[in-house]
C-alpha cells in the first residue's frame, strides 16, 4: 500500500482512478487543482504522484517542478492527453519519472505503480556502493559527493544505482528500461535518454578538484558507468 497524490481535474477520470487505486489498497488524496496539491505535498509526504498536466489553475509542468522540489524521493507519473513526444520530454525534464497517455489503461497503470514500489523496496536491501567521491546508499535512497548530499530525482537515483552495480560494464538500453522502469514498458525509450542526459549533467557539475564517474554512450547498445581514474 502507498499514499498516492492524485492531481486530476476531470471528475469522470478522477473518480475512476480514485476508486481503482483505493480498491488496490492505496491511500489516495485527490485534488482537482495544482495549488491544493502543492499545499498537500508540503504538509504530508506521499509515495507516488499521478499528475494531470492540463490543470485549470496552474501549468502542469510548473506544478511538476514544485512537487519535485517538495518530494525529491517521490515517484511522479504524468497523466497527459498530449501524445506529442516533445510534450512528454518537457514533462520529464520538469521532474517527472514516468508518463501515461490518456485514456489511462488501468491494468498498465497498476503494473507501473507496482514496478515503482517494488524497486523502492528492493533498493533498501542493498549495500552501499562507493565510486571515487561518489557514495550511493540504497537503503536510505541517498547519494553523497565528498560527504555532501547530491540530490537526485527518484528515477535518476535508480538509474545511477543500476549502472553503479556494474561499473565499467556495458548495460544495454533494454536492460535499463526493464530494471529501472518496467520489464513490459509500453512507451517510447526517450524517457531513458532524457534521464541519462540530466544525470550526466549533474555528475559533470558536481564540483570539486577530483573527477567524478562518467556515463559513456555505447552506440546502438546502451551505456556504461566509468569509474574516475585513480
JSON list of C-alpha atoms in Angstrom, two decimals:
[
{"chain": "A", "resi": 1, "resn": "UNK", "atom": "CA", "xyz": [0.00, 0.00, 0.00]},
{"chain": "A", "resi": 2, "resn": "UNK", "atom": "CA", "xyz": [1.18, 3.52, -0.79]},
{"chain": "A", "resi": 3, "resn": "UNK", "atom": "CA", "xyz": [-0.03, 7.06, -0.23]},
{"chain": "A", "resi": 4, "resn": "UNK", "atom": "CA", "xyz": [-0.87, 8.40, -3.68]},
{"chain": "A", "resi": 5, "resn": "UNK", "atom": "CA", "xyz": [-1.40, 12.07, -4.52]},
{"chain": "A", "resi": 6, "resn": "UNK", "atom": "CA", "xyz": [-3.83, 12.18, -7.45]},
{"chain": "A", "resi": 7, "resn": "UNK", "atom": "CA", "xyz": [-4.00, 15.54, -9.27]},
{"chain": "A", "resi": 8, "resn": "UNK", "atom": "CA", "xyz": [-6.73, 15.36, -11.91]},
{"chain": "A", "resi": 9, "resn": "UNK", "atom": "CA", "xyz": [-9.38, 18.00, -12.68]},
{"chain": "A", "resi": 10, "resn": "UNK", "atom": "CA", "xyz": [-11.59, 15.80, -14.88]},
{"chain": "A", "resi": 11, "resn": "UNK", "atom": "CA", "xyz": [-14.22, 14.45, -12.47]},
{"chain": "A", "resi": 12, "resn": "UNK", "atom": "CA", "xyz": [-15.02, 11.35, -14.50]},
{"chain": "A", "resi": 13, "resn": "UNK", "atom": "CA", "xyz": [-11.37, 10.31, -14.90]},
{"chain": "A", "resi": 14, "resn": "UNK", "atom": "CA", "xyz": [-10.58, 11.27, -11.31]},
{"chain": "A", "resi": 15, "resn": "UNK", "atom": "CA", "xyz": [-13.38, 9.17, -9.87]},
{"chain": "A", "resi": 16, "resn": "UNK", "atom": "CA", "xyz": [-12.33, 6.12, -11.91]},
{"chain": "A", "resi": 17, "resn": "UNK", "atom": "CA", "xyz": [-8.68, 6.46, -10.85]},
{"chain": "A", "resi": 18, "resn": "UNK", "atom": "CA", "xyz": [-9.54, 7.19, -7.21]},
{"chain": "A", "resi": 19, "resn": "UNK", "atom": "CA", "xyz": [-11.82, 4.14, -6.99]},
{"chain": "A", "resi": 20, "resn": "UNK", "atom": "CA", "xyz": [-9.35, 1.84, -8.72]},
{"chain": "A", "resi": 21, "resn": "UNK", "atom": "CA", "xyz": [-6.40, 2.97, -6.58]},
{"chain": "A", "resi": 22, "resn": "UNK", "atom": "CA", "xyz": [-8.42, 2.57, -3.38]},
{"chain": "A", "resi": 23, "resn": "UNK", "atom": "CA", "xyz": [-9.54, -0.91, -4.44]},
{"chain": "A", "resi": 24, "resn": "UNK", "atom": "CA", "xyz": [-5.86, -1.86, -4.77]},
{"chain": "A", "resi": 25, "resn": "UNK", "atom": "CA", "xyz": [-5.25, -0.82, -1.17]},
{"chain": "A", "resi": 26, "resn": "UNK", "atom": "CA", "xyz": [-3.69, 2.61, -1.69]},
{"chain": "A", "resi": 27, "resn": "UNK", "atom": "CA", "xyz": [-4.44, 5.68, 0.40]},
{"chain": "A", "resi": 28, "resn": "UNK", "atom": "CA", "xyz": [-5.47, 8.34, -2.12]},
{"chain": "A", "resi": 29, "resn": "UNK", "atom": "CA", "xyz": [-5.58, 12.13, -1.75]},
{"chain": "A", "resi": 30, "resn": "UNK", "atom": "CA", "xyz": [-7.39, 13.53, -4.79]},
{"chain": "A", "resi": 31, "resn": "UNK", "atom": "CA", "xyz": [-7.01, 17.18, -5.84]},
{"chain": "A", "resi": 32, "resn": "UNK", "atom": "CA", "xyz": [-8.53, 18.93, -8.87]},
{"chain": "A", "resi": 33, "resn": "UNK", "atom": "CA", "xyz": [-6.23, 21.99, -8.68]},
{"chain": "A", "resi": 34, "resn": "UNK", "atom": "CA", "xyz": [-2.48, 22.38, -8.65]},
{"chain": "A", "resi": 35, "resn": "UNK", "atom": "CA", "xyz": [-2.40, 24.79, -5.70]},
{"chain": "A", "resi": 36, "resn": "UNK", "atom": "CA", "xyz": [-4.20, 22.46, -3.31]},
{"chain": "A", "resi": 37, "resn": "UNK", "atom": "CA", "xyz": [-1.98, 19.56, -4.41]},
{"chain": "A", "resi": 38, "resn": "UNK", "atom": "CA", "xyz": [1.15, 21.62, -3.71]},
{"chain": "A", "resi": 39, "resn": "UNK", "atom": "CA", "xyz": [-0.21, 22.53, -0.27]},
{"chain": "A", "resi": 40, "resn": "UNK", "atom": "CA", "xyz": [-0.87, 18.84, 0.47]},
{"chain": "A", "resi": 41, "resn": "UNK", "atom": "CA", "xyz": [2.64, 17.83, -0.70]},
{"chain": "A", "resi": 42, "resn": "UNK", "atom": "CA", "xyz": [4.22, 20.48, 1.52]},
{"chain": "A", "resi": 43, "resn": "UNK", "atom": "CA", "xyz": [2.42, 19.18, 4.61]},
{"chain": "A", "resi": 44, "resn": "UNK", "atom": "CA", "xyz": [2.25, 15.41, 4.21]},
{"chain": "A", "resi": 45, "resn": "UNK", "atom": "CA", "xyz": [4.66, 13.02, 2.47]},
{"chain": "A", "resi": 46, "resn": "UNK", "atom": "CA", "xyz": [3.49, 10.59, -0.20]},
{"chain": "A", "resi": 47, "resn": "UNK", "atom": "CA", "xyz": [4.99, 7.73, -2.19]},
{"chain": "A", "resi": 48, "resn": "UNK", "atom": "CA", "xyz": [3.58, 8.43, -5.65]},
{"chain": "A", "resi": 49, "resn": "UNK", "atom": "CA", "xyz": [2.05, 11.35, -7.54]},
{"chain": "A", "resi": 50, "resn": "UNK", "atom": "CA", "xyz": [-0.28, 10.93, -10.52]},
{"chain": "A", "resi": 51, "resn": "UNK", "atom": "CA", "xyz": [-0.28, 14.37, -12.13]},
{"chain": "A", "resi": 52, "resn": "UNK", "atom": "CA", "xyz": [-2.52, 15.60, -14.94]},
{"chain": "A", "resi": 53, "resn": "UNK", "atom": "CA", "xyz": [-0.64, 18.22, -16.96]},
{"chain": "A", "resi": 54, "resn": "UNK", "atom": "CA", "xyz": [-3.83, 20.02, -18.06]},
{"chain": "A", "resi": 55, "resn": "UNK", "atom": "CA", "xyz": [-4.91, 21.73, -14.82]},
{"chain": "A", "resi": 56, "resn": "UNK", "atom": "CA", "xyz": [-7.34, 24.67, -14.57]},
{"chain": "A", "resi": 57, "resn": "UNK", "atom": "CA", "xyz": [-5.27, 26.93, -12.29]},
{"chain": "A", "resi": 58, "resn": "UNK", "atom": "CA", "xyz": [-1.57, 26.25, -12.88]},
{"chain": "A", "resi": 59, "resn": "UNK", "atom": "CA", "xyz": [0.59, 24.92, -15.71]},
{"chain": "A", "resi": 60, "resn": "UNK", "atom": "CA", "xyz": [1.11, 21.22, -15.10]},
{"chain": "A", "resi": 61, "resn": "UNK", "atom": "CA", "xyz": [4.84, 21.32, -15.81]},
{"chain": "A", "resi": 62, "resn": "UNK", "atom": "CA", "xyz": [5.30, 24.07, -13.19]},
{"chain": "A", "resi": 63, "resn": "UNK", "atom": "CA", "xyz": [3.33, 22.02, -10.68]},
{"chain": "A", "resi": 64, "resn": "UNK", "atom": "CA", "xyz": [5.62, 19.11, -11.52]},
{"chain": "A", "resi": 65, "resn": "UNK", "atom": "CA", "xyz": [8.73, 21.21, -10.82]},
{"chain": "A", "resi": 66, "resn": "UNK", "atom": "CA", "xyz": [7.38, 22.36, -7.46]},
{"chain": "A", "resi": 67, "resn": "UNK", "atom": "CA", "xyz": [6.27, 18.87, -6.49]},
{"chain": "A", "resi": 68, "resn": "UNK", "atom": "CA", "xyz": [9.74, 17.59, -7.32]},
{"chain": "A", "resi": 69, "resn": "UNK", "atom": "CA", "xyz": [11.23, 20.20, -5.01]},
{"chain": "A", "resi": 70, "resn": "UNK", "atom": "CA", "xyz": [8.85, 19.27, -2.19]},
{"chain": "A", "resi": 71, "resn": "UNK", "atom": "CA", "xyz": [9.08, 15.50, -2.77]},
{"chain": "A", "resi": 72, "resn": "UNK", "atom": "CA", "xyz": [12.60, 14.72, -4.03]},
{"chain": "A", "resi": 73, "resn": "UNK", "atom": "CA", "xyz": [12.36, 10.94, -3.48]},
{"chain": "A", "resi": 74, "resn": "UNK", "atom": "CA", "xyz": [8.76, 10.52, -4.64]},
{"chain": "A", "resi": 75, "resn": "UNK", "atom": "CA", "xyz": [7.84, 8.98, -8.00]},
{"chain": "A", "resi": 76, "resn": "UNK", "atom": "CA", "xyz": [5.90, 11.40, -10.21]},
{"chain": "A", "resi": 77, "resn": "UNK", "atom": "CA", "xyz": [3.87, 9.94, -13.09]},
{"chain": "A", "resi": 78, "resn": "UNK", "atom": "CA", "xyz": [2.38, 12.36, -15.62]},
{"chain": "A", "resi": 79, "resn": "UNK", "atom": "CA", "xyz": [-1.11, 11.82, -16.95]},
{"chain": "A", "resi": 80, "resn": "UNK", "atom": "CA", "xyz": [-1.28, 13.58, -20.29]},
{"chain": "A", "resi": 81, "resn": "UNK", "atom": "CA", "xyz": [-3.59, 13.83, -23.27]},
{"chain": "A", "resi": 82, "resn": "UNK", "atom": "CA", "xyz": [-0.68, 15.30, -25.20]},
{"chain": "A", "resi": 83, "resn": "UNK", "atom": "CA", "xyz": [0.75, 12.36, -27.10]},
{"chain": "A", "resi": 84, "resn": "UNK", "atom": "CA", "xyz": [3.34, 14.53, -28.86]},
{"chain": "A", "resi": 85, "resn": "UNK", "atom": "CA", "xyz": [6.83, 13.39, -27.88]},
{"chain": "A", "resi": 86, "resn": "UNK", "atom": "CA", "xyz": [8.06, 16.94, -27.23]},
{"chain": "A", "resi": 87, "resn": "UNK", "atom": "CA", "xyz": [5.35, 17.47, -24.59]},
{"chain": "A", "resi": 88, "resn": "UNK", "atom": "CA", "xyz": [6.45, 14.26, -22.91]},
{"chain": "A", "resi": 89, "resn": "UNK", "atom": "CA", "xyz": [10.10, 15.35, -22.92]},
{"chain": "A", "resi": 90, "resn": "UNK", "atom": "CA", "xyz": [9.17, 18.73, -21.41]},
{"chain": "A", "resi": 91, "resn": "UNK", "atom": "CA", "xyz": [7.30, 16.95, -18.64]},
{"chain": "A", "resi": 92, "resn": "UNK", "atom": "CA", "xyz": [10.19, 14.60, -17.93]},
{"chain": "A", "resi": 93, "resn": "UNK", "atom": "CA", "xyz": [12.63, 17.50, -17.81]},
{"chain": "A", "resi": 94, "resn": "UNK", "atom": "CA", "xyz": [10.30, 19.25, -15.36]},
{"chain": "A", "resi": 95, "resn": "UNK", "atom": "CA", "xyz": [10.87, 16.41, -12.91]},
{"chain": "A", "resi": 96, "resn": "UNK", "atom": "CA", "xyz": [8.51, 13.57, -13.83]},
{"chain": "A", "resi": 97, "resn": "UNK", "atom": "CA", "xyz": [9.80, 9.99, -13.71]},
{"chain": "A", "resi": 98, "resn": "UNK", "atom": "CA", "xyz": [7.22, 8.35, -15.93]},
{"chain": "A", "resi": 99, "resn": "UNK", "atom": "CA", "xyz": [4.16, 9.15, -18.03]},
{"chain": "A", "resi": 100, "resn": "UNK", "atom": "CA", "xyz": [0.88, 7.66, -19.20]},
{"chain": "A", "resi": 101, "resn": "UNK", "atom": "CA", "xyz": [-1.17, 8.96, -22.12]},
{"chain": "A", "resi": 102, "resn": "UNK", "atom": "CA", "xyz": [-4.93, 9.31, -21.59]},
{"chain": "A", "resi": 103, "resn": "UNK", "atom": "CA", "xyz": [-7.18, 7.41, -21.65]},
{"chain": "A", "resi": 104, "resn": "UNK", "atom": "CA", "xyz": [-5.19, 5.57, -18.99]},
{"chain": "A", "resi": 105, "resn": "UNK", "atom": "CA", "xyz": [-5.47, 1.75, -19.19]},
{"chain": "A", "resi": 106, "resn": "UNK", "atom": "CA", "xyz": [-5.96, 0.67, -15.56]},
{"chain": "A", "resi": 107, "resn": "UNK", "atom": "CA", "xyz": [-4.02, -2.56, -16.00]},
{"chain": "A", "resi": 108, "resn": "UNK", "atom": "CA", "xyz": [-1.00, -0.66, -17.28]},
{"chain": "A", "resi": 109, "resn": "UNK", "atom": "CA", "xyz": [-1.34, 1.96, -14.53]},
{"chain": "A", "resi": 110, "resn": "UNK", "atom": "CA", "xyz": [-1.24, -0.60, -11.73]},
{"chain": "A", "resi": 111, "resn": "UNK", "atom": "CA", "xyz": [1.59, -2.53, -13.38]},
{"chain": "A", "resi": 112, "resn": "UNK", "atom": "CA", "xyz": [3.67, 0.66, -13.47]},
{"chain": "A", "resi": 113, "resn": "UNK", "atom": "CA", "xyz": [2.87, 1.53, -9.85]},
{"chain": "A", "resi": 114, "resn": "UNK", "atom": "CA", "xyz": [3.75, -1.99, -8.65]},
{"chain": "A", "resi": 115, "resn": "UNK", "atom": "CA", "xyz": [7.07, -1.80, -10.51]},
{"chain": "A", "resi": 116, "resn": "UNK", "atom": "CA", "xyz": [7.93, 1.58, -8.94]},
{"chain": "A", "resi": 117, "resn": "UNK", "atom": "CA", "xyz": [7.06, 0.43, -5.43]},
{"chain": "A", "resi": 118, "resn": "UNK", "atom": "CA", "xyz": [8.88, -2.89, -5.87]},
{"chain": "A", "resi": 119, "resn": "UNK", "atom": "CA", "xyz": [12.10, -1.12, -6.86]},
{"chain": "A", "resi": 120, "resn": "UNK", "atom": "CA", "xyz": [11.90, 1.15, -3.82]},
{"chain": "A", "resi": 121, "resn": "UNK", "atom": "CA", "xyz": [11.60, -1.94, -1.62]},
{"chain": "A", "resi": 122, "resn": "UNK", "atom": "CA", "xyz": [14.48, -3.73, -3.39]},
{"chain": "A", "resi": 123, "resn": "UNK", "atom": "CA", "xyz": [16.79, -0.74, -3.01]},
{"chain": "A", "resi": 124, "resn": "UNK", "atom": "CA", "xyz": [16.51, -0.93, 0.79]},
{"chain": "A", "resi": 125, "resn": "UNK", "atom": "CA", "xyz": [18.07, -4.42, 0.84]},
{"chain": "A", "resi": 126, "resn": "UNK", "atom": "CA", "xyz": [21.29, -3.48, -0.99]},
{"chain": "A", "resi": 127, "resn": "UNK", "atom": "CA", "xyz": [24.63, -2.40, 0.47]},
{"chain": "A", "resi": 128, "resn": "UNK", "atom": "CA", "xyz": [26.41, 0.90, -0.13]},
{"chain": "A", "resi": 129, "resn": "UNK", "atom": "CA", "xyz": [28.44, 1.49, -3.30]},
{"chain": "A", "resi": 130, "resn": "UNK", "atom": "CA", "xyz": [31.45, 3.84, -3.42]},
{"chain": "A", "resi": 131, "resn": "UNK", "atom": "CA", "xyz": [32.94, 5.10, -6.69]},
{"chain": "A", "resi": 132, "resn": "UNK", "atom": "CA", "xyz": [35.62, 7.70, -6.04]},
{"chain": "A", "resi": 133, "resn": "UNK", "atom": "CA", "xyz": [33.97, 10.73, -4.46]},
{"chain": "A", "resi": 134, "resn": "UNK", "atom": "CA", "xyz": [30.51, 9.28, -5.04]},
{"chain": "A", "resi": 135, "resn": "UNK", "atom": "CA", "xyz": [28.71, 7.15, -2.44]},
{"chain": "A", "resi": 136, "resn": "UNK", "atom": "CA", "xyz": [25.31, 5.53, -3.04]},
{"chain": "A", "resi": 137, "resn": "UNK", "atom": "CA", "xyz": [23.25, 4.32, -0.09]},
{"chain": "A", "resi": 138, "resn": "UNK", "atom": "CA", "xyz": [20.33, 2.27, -1.49]},
{"chain": "A", "resi": 139, "resn": "UNK", "atom": "CA", "xyz": [18.69, 1.74, 1.91]},
{"chain": "A", "resi": 140, "resn": "UNK", "atom": "CA", "xyz": [18.42, 5.49, 2.52]},
{"chain": "A", "resi": 141, "resn": "UNK", "atom": "CA", "xyz": [17.99, 6.24, -1.21]},
{"chain": "A", "resi": 142, "resn": "UNK", "atom": "CA", "xyz": [20.74, 8.80, -0.69]},
{"chain": "A", "resi": 143, "resn": "UNK", "atom": "CA", "xyz": [23.71, 9.84, -2.81]},
{"chain": "A", "resi": 144, "resn": "UNK", "atom": "CA", "xyz": [26.60, 11.91, -1.47]},
{"chain": "A", "resi": 145, "resn": "UNK", "atom": "CA", "xyz": [29.65, 13.51, -3.07]},
{"chain": "A", "resi": 146, "resn": "UNK", "atom": "CA", "xyz": [32.55, 14.09, -0.67]},
{"chain": "A", "resi": 147, "resn": "UNK", "atom": "CA", "xyz": [30.04, 13.57, 2.15]},
{"chain": "A", "resi": 148, "resn": "UNK", "atom": "CA", "xyz": [27.63, 16.24, 0.86]},
{"chain": "A", "resi": 149, "resn": "UNK", "atom": "CA", "xyz": [24.11, 15.41, -0.27]},
{"chain": "A", "resi": 150, "resn": "UNK", "atom": "CA", "xyz": [23.84, 15.01, -4.05]},
{"chain": "A", "resi": 151, "resn": "UNK", "atom": "CA", "xyz": [20.12, 15.47, -4.80]},
{"chain": "A", "resi": 152, "resn": "UNK", "atom": "CA", "xyz": [18.61, 13.23, -7.47]},
{"chain": "A", "resi": 153, "resn": "UNK", "atom": "CA", "xyz": [15.08, 12.52, -8.63]},
{"chain": "A", "resi": 154, "resn": "UNK", "atom": "CA", "xyz": [13.71, 9.04, -7.98]},
{"chain": "A", "resi": 155, "resn": "UNK", "atom": "CA", "xyz": [14.41, 7.66, -11.46]},
{"chain": "A", "resi": 156, "resn": "UNK", "atom": "CA", "xyz": [17.81, 9.38, -11.65]},
{"chain": "A", "resi": 157, "resn": "UNK", "atom": "CA", "xyz": [18.74, 7.62, -8.42]},
{"chain": "A", "resi": 158, "resn": "UNK", "atom": "CA", "xyz": [17.57, 4.23, -9.67]},
{"chain": "A", "resi": 159, "resn": "UNK", "atom": "CA", "xyz": [19.36, 4.70, -12.99]},
{"chain": "A", "resi": 160, "resn": "UNK", "atom": "CA", "xyz": [22.64, 5.67, -11.31]},
{"chain": "A", "resi": 161, "resn": "UNK", "atom": "CA", "xyz": [22.32, 2.77, -8.88]},
{"chain": "A", "resi": 162, "resn": "UNK", "atom": "CA", "xyz": [21.72, 0.27, -11.70]},
{"chain": "A", "resi": 163, "resn": "UNK", "atom": "CA", "xyz": [24.77, 1.47, -13.65]},
{"chain": "A", "resi": 164, "resn": "UNK", "atom": "CA", "xyz": [26.90, 1.57, -10.47]},
{"chain": "A", "resi": 165, "resn": "UNK", "atom": "CA", "xyz": [26.09, -2.08, -9.77]},
{"chain": "A", "resi": 166, "resn": "UNK", "atom": "CA", "xyz": [28.28, -2.94, -12.78]},
{"chain": "A", "resi": 167, "resn": "UNK", "atom": "CA", "xyz": [30.91, -0.19, -13.02]},
{"chain": "A", "resi": 168, "resn": "UNK", "atom": "CA", "xyz": [32.93, -0.45, -16.20]},
{"chain": "A", "resi": 169, "resn": "UNK", "atom": "CA", "xyz": [30.48, -2.88, -17.80]},
{"chain": "A", "resi": 170, "resn": "UNK", "atom": "CA", "xyz": [28.14, -2.17, -20.69]},
{"chain": "A", "resi": 171, "resn": "UNK", "atom": "CA", "xyz": [24.45, -2.16, -19.75]},
{"chain": "A", "resi": 172, "resn": "UNK", "atom": "CA", "xyz": [22.02, -2.36, -22.64]},
{"chain": "A", "resi": 173, "resn": "UNK", "atom": "CA", "xyz": [19.10, 0.00, -23.18]},
{"chain": "A", "resi": 174, "resn": "UNK", "atom": "CA", "xyz": [16.72, -2.93, -22.87]},
{"chain": "A", "resi": 175, "resn": "UNK", "atom": "CA", "xyz": [18.19, -3.93, -19.50]},
{"chain": "A", "resi": 176, "resn": "UNK", "atom": "CA", "xyz": [17.99, -0.39, -18.16]},
{"chain": "A", "resi": 177, "resn": "UNK", "atom": "CA", "xyz": [14.39, 0.01, -19.28]},
{"chain": "A", "resi": 178, "resn": "UNK", "atom": "CA", "xyz": [13.43, -3.31, -17.71]},
{"chain": "A", "resi": 179, "resn": "UNK", "atom": "CA", "xyz": [15.29, -2.77, -14.42]},
{"chain": "A", "resi": 180, "resn": "UNK", "atom": "CA", "xyz": [14.64, 0.93, -13.88]},
{"chain": "A", "resi": 181, "resn": "UNK", "atom": "CA", "xyz": [11.20, 1.28, -15.44]},
{"chain": "A", "resi": 182, "resn": "UNK", "atom": "CA", "xyz": [9.33, -1.92, -16.28]},
{"chain": "A", "resi": 183, "resn": "UNK", "atom": "CA", "xyz": [10.01, -5.23, -17.98]},
{"chain": "A", "resi": 184, "resn": "UNK", "atom": "CA", "xyz": [6.84, -4.60, -20.01]},
{"chain": "A", "resi": 185, "resn": "UNK", "atom": "CA", "xyz": [7.43, -0.94, -20.85]},
{"chain": "A", "resi": 186, "resn": "UNK", "atom": "CA", "xyz": [4.74, 0.34, -23.19]},
{"chain": "A", "resi": 187, "resn": "UNK", "atom": "CA", "xyz": [6.08, 3.74, -24.26]},
{"chain": "A", "resi": 188, "resn": "UNK", "atom": "CA", "xyz": [8.99, 5.37, -26.01]},
{"chain": "A", "resi": 189, "resn": "UNK", "atom": "CA", "xyz": [12.50, 4.85, -24.64]},
{"chain": "A", "resi": 190, "resn": "UNK", "atom": "CA", "xyz": [13.01, 8.61, -24.99]},
{"chain": "A", "resi": 191, "resn": "UNK", "atom": "CA", "xyz": [12.47, 8.75, -21.21]},
{"chain": "A", "resi": 192, "resn": "UNK", "atom": "CA", "xyz": [15.76, 6.86, -20.76]},
{"chain": "A", "resi": 193, "resn": "UNK", "atom": "CA", "xyz": [17.67, 9.32, -22.94]},
{"chain": "A", "resi": 194, "resn": "UNK", "atom": "CA", "xyz": [16.23, 12.32, -21.06]},
{"chain": "A", "resi": 195, "resn": "UNK", "atom": "CA", "xyz": [17.17, 10.89, -17.68]},
{"chain": "A", "resi": 196, "resn": "UNK", "atom": "CA", "xyz": [20.67, 9.90, -18.82]},
{"chain": "A", "resi": 197, "resn": "UNK", "atom": "CA", "xyz": [21.26, 13.43, -20.17]},
{"chain": "A", "resi": 198, "resn": "UNK", "atom": "CA", "xyz": [20.13, 15.04, -16.92]},
{"chain": "A", "resi": 199, "resn": "UNK", "atom": "CA", "xyz": [22.14, 12.64, -14.76]},
{"chain": "A", "resi": 200, "resn": "UNK", "atom": "CA", "xyz": [25.23, 13.20, -16.91]},
{"chain": "A", "resi": 201, "resn": "UNK", "atom": "CA", "xyz": [24.91, 17.00, -16.47]},
{"chain": "A", "resi": 202, "resn": "UNK", "atom": "CA", "xyz": [24.57, 16.67, -12.71]},
{"chain": "A", "resi": 203, "resn": "UNK", "atom": "CA", "xyz": [27.65, 14.46, -12.44]},
{"chain": "A", "resi": 204, "resn": "UNK", "atom": "CA", "xyz": [29.65, 16.86, -14.62]},
{"chain": "A", "resi": 205, "resn": "UNK", "atom": "CA", "xyz": [28.69, 19.85, -12.46]},
{"chain": "A", "resi": 206, "resn": "UNK", "atom": "CA", "xyz": [29.25, 18.23, -9.07]},
{"chain": "A", "resi": 207, "resn": "UNK", "atom": "CA", "xyz": [32.27, 20.46, -8.42]},
{"chain": "A", "resi": 208, "resn": "UNK", "atom": "CA", "xyz": [35.47, 19.61, -6.57]},
{"chain": "A", "resi": 209, "resn": "UNK", "atom": "CA", "xyz": [39.05, 19.09, -7.74]},
{"chain": "A", "resi": 210, "resn": "UNK", "atom": "CA", "xyz": [38.84, 15.36, -8.43]},
{"chain": "A", "resi": 211, "resn": "UNK", "atom": "CA", "xyz": [36.95, 13.76, -11.33]},
{"chain": "A", "resi": 212, "resn": "UNK", "atom": "CA", "xyz": [33.55, 12.13, -10.99]},
{"chain": "A", "resi": 213, "resn": "UNK", "atom": "CA", "xyz": [32.31, 8.92, -12.60]},
{"chain": "A", "resi": 214, "resn": "UNK", "atom": "CA", "xyz": [31.14, 9.49, -16.18]},
{"chain": "A", "resi": 215, "resn": "UNK", "atom": "CA", "xyz": [28.39, 7.87, -18.24]},
{"chain": "A", "resi": 216, "resn": "UNK", "atom": "CA", "xyz": [29.63, 6.71, -21.63]},
{"chain": "A", "resi": 217, "resn": "UNK", "atom": "CA", "xyz": [27.22, 6.15, -24.52]},
{"chain": "A", "resi": 218, "resn": "UNK", "atom": "CA", "xyz": [27.63, 2.89, -26.40]},
{"chain": "A", "resi": 219, "resn": "UNK", "atom": "CA", "xyz": [26.07, 3.47, -29.79]},
{"chain": "A", "resi": 220, "resn": "UNK", "atom": "CA", "xyz": [23.25, 1.08, -30.67]},
{"chain": "A", "resi": 221, "resn": "UNK", "atom": "CA", "xyz": [23.68, -0.73, -27.36]},
{"chain": "A", "resi": 222, "resn": "UNK", "atom": "CA", "xyz": [23.37, 1.26, -24.15]},
{"chain": "A", "resi": 223, "resn": "UNK", "atom": "CA", "xyz": [25.52, 2.94, -21.51]},
{"chain": "A", "resi": 224, "resn": "UNK", "atom": "CA", "xyz": [28.49, 2.30, -19.22]},
{"chain": "A", "resi": 225, "resn": "UNK", "atom": "CA", "xyz": [29.41, 3.99, -15.93]},
{"chain": "A", "resi": 226, "resn": "UNK", "atom": "CA", "xyz": [33.15, 4.67, -15.99]},
{"chain": "A", "resi": 227, "resn": "UNK", "atom": "CA", "xyz": [34.96, 4.98, -12.68]},
{"chain": "A", "resi": 228, "resn": "UNK", "atom": "CA", "xyz": [37.19, 8.05, -12.19]},
{"chain": "A", "resi": 229, "resn": "UNK", "atom": "CA", "xyz": [40.89, 7.39, -12.73]},
{"chain": "A", "resi": 230, "resn": "UNK", "atom": "CA", "xyz": [42.81, 6.89, -9.52]}
]
